Protein backbone atom coordinates (compact mmCIF):
# COMPACT_ATOMS: atom_id res chain seq x y z
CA UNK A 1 -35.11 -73.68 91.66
CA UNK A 2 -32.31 -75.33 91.69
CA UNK A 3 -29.53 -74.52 89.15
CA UNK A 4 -28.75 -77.98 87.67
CA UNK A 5 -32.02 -78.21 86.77
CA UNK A 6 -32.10 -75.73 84.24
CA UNK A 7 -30.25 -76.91 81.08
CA UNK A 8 -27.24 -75.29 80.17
CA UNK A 9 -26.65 -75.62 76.15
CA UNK A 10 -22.77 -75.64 76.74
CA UNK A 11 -22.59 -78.42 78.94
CA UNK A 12 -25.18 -80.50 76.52
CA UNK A 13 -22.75 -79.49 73.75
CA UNK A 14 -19.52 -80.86 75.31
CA UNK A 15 -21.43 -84.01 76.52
CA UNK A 16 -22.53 -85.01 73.63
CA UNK A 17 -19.31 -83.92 71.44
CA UNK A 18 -18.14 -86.82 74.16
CA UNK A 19 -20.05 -89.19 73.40
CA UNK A 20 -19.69 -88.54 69.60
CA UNK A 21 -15.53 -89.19 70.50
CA UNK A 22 -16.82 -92.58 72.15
CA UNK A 23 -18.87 -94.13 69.38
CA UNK A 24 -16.20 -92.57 66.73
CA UNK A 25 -13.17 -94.98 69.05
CA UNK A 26 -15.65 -97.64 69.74
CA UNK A 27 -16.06 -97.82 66.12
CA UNK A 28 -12.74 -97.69 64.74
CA UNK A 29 -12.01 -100.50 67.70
CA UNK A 30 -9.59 -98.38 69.87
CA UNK A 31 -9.26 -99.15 73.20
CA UNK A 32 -10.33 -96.45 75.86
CA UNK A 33 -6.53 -95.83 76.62
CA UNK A 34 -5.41 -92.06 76.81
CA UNK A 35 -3.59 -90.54 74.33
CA UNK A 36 -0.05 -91.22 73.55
CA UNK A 37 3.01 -90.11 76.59
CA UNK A 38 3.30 -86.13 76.51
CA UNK A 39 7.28 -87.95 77.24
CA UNK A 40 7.10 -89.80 73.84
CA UNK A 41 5.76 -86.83 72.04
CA UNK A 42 8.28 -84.30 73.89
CA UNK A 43 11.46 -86.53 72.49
CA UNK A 44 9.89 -86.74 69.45
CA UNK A 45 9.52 -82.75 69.11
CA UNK A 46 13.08 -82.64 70.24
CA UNK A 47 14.15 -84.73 67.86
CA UNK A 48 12.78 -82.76 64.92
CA UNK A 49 13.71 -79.67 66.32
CA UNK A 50 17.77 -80.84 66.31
CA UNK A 51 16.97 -81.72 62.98
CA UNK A 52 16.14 -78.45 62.09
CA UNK A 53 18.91 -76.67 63.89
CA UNK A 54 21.14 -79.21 61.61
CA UNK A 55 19.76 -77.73 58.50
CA UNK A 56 19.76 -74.34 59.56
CA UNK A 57 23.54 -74.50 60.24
CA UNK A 58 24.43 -76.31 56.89
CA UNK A 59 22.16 -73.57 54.87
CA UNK A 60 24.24 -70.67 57.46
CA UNK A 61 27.22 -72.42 56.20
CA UNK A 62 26.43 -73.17 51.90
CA UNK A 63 23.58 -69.82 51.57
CA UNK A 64 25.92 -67.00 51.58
CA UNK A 65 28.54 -68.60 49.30
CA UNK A 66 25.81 -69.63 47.10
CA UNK A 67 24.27 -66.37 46.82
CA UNK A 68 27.79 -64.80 46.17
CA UNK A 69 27.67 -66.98 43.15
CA UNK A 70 24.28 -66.21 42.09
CA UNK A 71 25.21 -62.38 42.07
CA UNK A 72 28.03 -62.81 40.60
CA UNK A 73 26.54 -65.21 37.95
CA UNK A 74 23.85 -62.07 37.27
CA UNK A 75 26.19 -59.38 37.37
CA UNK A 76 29.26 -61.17 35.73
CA UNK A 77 30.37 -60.40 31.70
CA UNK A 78 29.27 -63.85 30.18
CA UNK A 79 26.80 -64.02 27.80
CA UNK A 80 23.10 -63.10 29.21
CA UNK A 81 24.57 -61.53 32.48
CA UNK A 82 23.48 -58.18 33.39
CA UNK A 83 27.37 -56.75 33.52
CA UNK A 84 27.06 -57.05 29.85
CA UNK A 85 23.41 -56.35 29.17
CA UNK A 86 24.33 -53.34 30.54
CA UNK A 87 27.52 -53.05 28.10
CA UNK A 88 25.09 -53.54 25.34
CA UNK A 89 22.77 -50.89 26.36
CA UNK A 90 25.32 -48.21 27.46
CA UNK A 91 26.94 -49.45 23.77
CA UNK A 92 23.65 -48.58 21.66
CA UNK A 93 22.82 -45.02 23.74
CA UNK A 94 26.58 -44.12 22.90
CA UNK A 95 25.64 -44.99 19.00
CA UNK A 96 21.72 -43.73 19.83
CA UNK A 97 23.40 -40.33 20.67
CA UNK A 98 25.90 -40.03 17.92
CA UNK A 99 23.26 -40.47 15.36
CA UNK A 100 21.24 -37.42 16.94
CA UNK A 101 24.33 -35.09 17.06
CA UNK A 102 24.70 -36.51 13.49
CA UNK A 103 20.87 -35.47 12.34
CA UNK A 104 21.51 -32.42 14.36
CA UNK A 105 24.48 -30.85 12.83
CA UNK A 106 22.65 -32.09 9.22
CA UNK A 107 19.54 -30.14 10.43
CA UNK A 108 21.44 -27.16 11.60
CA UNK A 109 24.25 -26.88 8.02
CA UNK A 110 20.48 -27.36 6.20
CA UNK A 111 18.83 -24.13 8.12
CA UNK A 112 22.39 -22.48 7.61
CA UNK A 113 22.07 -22.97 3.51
CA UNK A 114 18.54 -21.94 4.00
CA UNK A 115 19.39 -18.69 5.89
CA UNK A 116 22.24 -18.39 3.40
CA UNK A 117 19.51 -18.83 0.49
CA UNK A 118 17.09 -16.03 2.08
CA UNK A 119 20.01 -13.70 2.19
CA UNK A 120 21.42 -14.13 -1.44
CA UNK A 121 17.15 -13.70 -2.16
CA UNK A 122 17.08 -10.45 -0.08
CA UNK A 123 20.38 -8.94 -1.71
CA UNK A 124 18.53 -9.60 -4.95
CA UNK A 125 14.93 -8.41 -4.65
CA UNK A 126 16.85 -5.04 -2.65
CA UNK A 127 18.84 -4.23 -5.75
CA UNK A 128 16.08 -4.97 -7.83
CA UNK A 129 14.13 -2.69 -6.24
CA UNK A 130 16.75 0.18 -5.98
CA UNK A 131 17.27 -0.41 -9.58
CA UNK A 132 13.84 -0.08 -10.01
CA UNK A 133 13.73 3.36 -8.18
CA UNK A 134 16.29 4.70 -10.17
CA UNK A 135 14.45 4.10 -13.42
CA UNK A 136 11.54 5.15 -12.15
CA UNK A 137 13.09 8.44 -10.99
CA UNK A 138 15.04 8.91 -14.34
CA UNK A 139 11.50 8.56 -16.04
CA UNK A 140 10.04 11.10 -13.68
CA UNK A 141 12.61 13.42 -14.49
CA UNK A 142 11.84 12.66 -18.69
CA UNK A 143 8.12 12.79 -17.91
CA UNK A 144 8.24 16.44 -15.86
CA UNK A 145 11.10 17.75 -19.08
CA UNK A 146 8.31 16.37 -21.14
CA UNK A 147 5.48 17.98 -19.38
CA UNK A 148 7.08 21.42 -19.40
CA UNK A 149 8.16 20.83 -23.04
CA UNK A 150 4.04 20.59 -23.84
CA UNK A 151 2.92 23.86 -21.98
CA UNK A 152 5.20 25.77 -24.42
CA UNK A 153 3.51 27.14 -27.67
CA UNK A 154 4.30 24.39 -30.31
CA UNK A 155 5.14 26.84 -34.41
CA UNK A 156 4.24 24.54 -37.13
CA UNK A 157 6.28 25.34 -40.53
CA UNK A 158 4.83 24.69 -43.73
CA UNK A 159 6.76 24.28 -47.05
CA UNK A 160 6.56 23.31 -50.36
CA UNK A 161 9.70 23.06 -52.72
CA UNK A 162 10.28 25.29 -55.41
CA UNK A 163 9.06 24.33 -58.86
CA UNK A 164 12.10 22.04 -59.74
CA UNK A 165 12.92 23.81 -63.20
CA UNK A 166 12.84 22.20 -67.08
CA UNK A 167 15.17 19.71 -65.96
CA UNK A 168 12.49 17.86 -63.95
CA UNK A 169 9.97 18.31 -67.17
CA UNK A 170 9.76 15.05 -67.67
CA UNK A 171 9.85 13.45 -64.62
CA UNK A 172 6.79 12.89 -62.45
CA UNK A 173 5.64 15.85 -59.92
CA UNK A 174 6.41 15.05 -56.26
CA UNK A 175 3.66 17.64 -54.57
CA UNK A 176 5.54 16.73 -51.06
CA UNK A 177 5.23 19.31 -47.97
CA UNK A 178 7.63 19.74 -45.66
CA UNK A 179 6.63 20.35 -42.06
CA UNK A 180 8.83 21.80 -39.71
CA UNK A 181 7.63 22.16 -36.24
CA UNK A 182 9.46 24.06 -33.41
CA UNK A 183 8.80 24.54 -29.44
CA UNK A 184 9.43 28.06 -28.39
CA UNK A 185 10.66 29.62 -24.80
CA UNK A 186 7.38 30.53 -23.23
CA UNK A 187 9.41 34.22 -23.08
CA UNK A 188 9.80 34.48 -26.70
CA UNK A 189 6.80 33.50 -27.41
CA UNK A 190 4.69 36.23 -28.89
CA UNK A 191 1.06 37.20 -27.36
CA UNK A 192 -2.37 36.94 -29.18
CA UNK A 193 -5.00 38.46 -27.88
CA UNK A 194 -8.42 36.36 -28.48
């Protein structure tokens, strides 16, 4: 078998992508001349190339003044540059953090009239209450004098008054009683038997 008989799909590809260019130039009525000069397109390429080196020396020579400007535009103290955006910030903290110590030391003299308040309270309900314990001791000292003046025999003393005489004929009759009533010492008193 010989090998260019068997068909090779590559080489029926590129012949036919071939004949595809042929009908396309026959077609659009272009002569079967090569391509343009690869001398032509070299000067051309040149060409455009110094052209580019032109512009790259003129933006080597104009870019870093320009962006010396443009920094200093952003960074500079006229209105909307950052130099003074950042005065304007640095300006409100400063007034953002006098305000706090402001609420700060108002919160802090409040606590200290508060503490102040609790201690005048304390001084208060302490004397109240030691007050209140001496009265309360005063009345235990009545209430045990009192207690030891009822376990003592009580004498009860009944009189009548004399019959007043002719002078008080007339007059109305008072039957009043007089009752006299006397704690004795528990030592004195005398003993009955029951």
């Amino acid at each position: 078998m010989d090998p260019r008989d068997t068909p090779d799909p590559l080489r029926e590809a590129r012949d036919a992508a071939l004949q595809r260019i042929d009908a396309l130039r026959a077609k659009a009525g272009a002569p079967d001349a090569p391509g343009p000069d690869l001398r032509t397109l070299l000067q051309r390429a040149e060409t455009n190339v110094d052209e580019l080196r032109g512009t790259a020396r003129e933006l080597a020579a104009i870019l870093p003044t320009r962006v010396e400007a443009a920094v200093a535009r952003a960074l500079g103290q006229d209105e909307g540059g950052l130099g003074r955006q950042l005065g304007d910030v640095l300006g409100e903290t400063l007034e953002n953090g006098s305000a706090l110590d402001r609420v700060e030391r108002d919160l802090l003299a409040e606590r200290m009239a508060r503490v102040d308040d609790l201690e005048i309270m304390v001084r208060l309900i302490t004397s109240g209450v030691a007050s209140l314990k001496s009265e309360i001791a005063v009345l235990a000292e009545r209430v045990e004098a009192l207690q030891g003046t009822l376990d003592r025999p009580l004498t009860l003393t009944l009189e009548r008054p004399a019959d007043p005489g002719p002078a008080a004929a007339g007059a109305e009759t008072n039957p009043s009683v007089r009752i006299g009533a006397q704690v004795e010492s528990i030592a004195h008193a005398p003993l009955h038997d029951a």
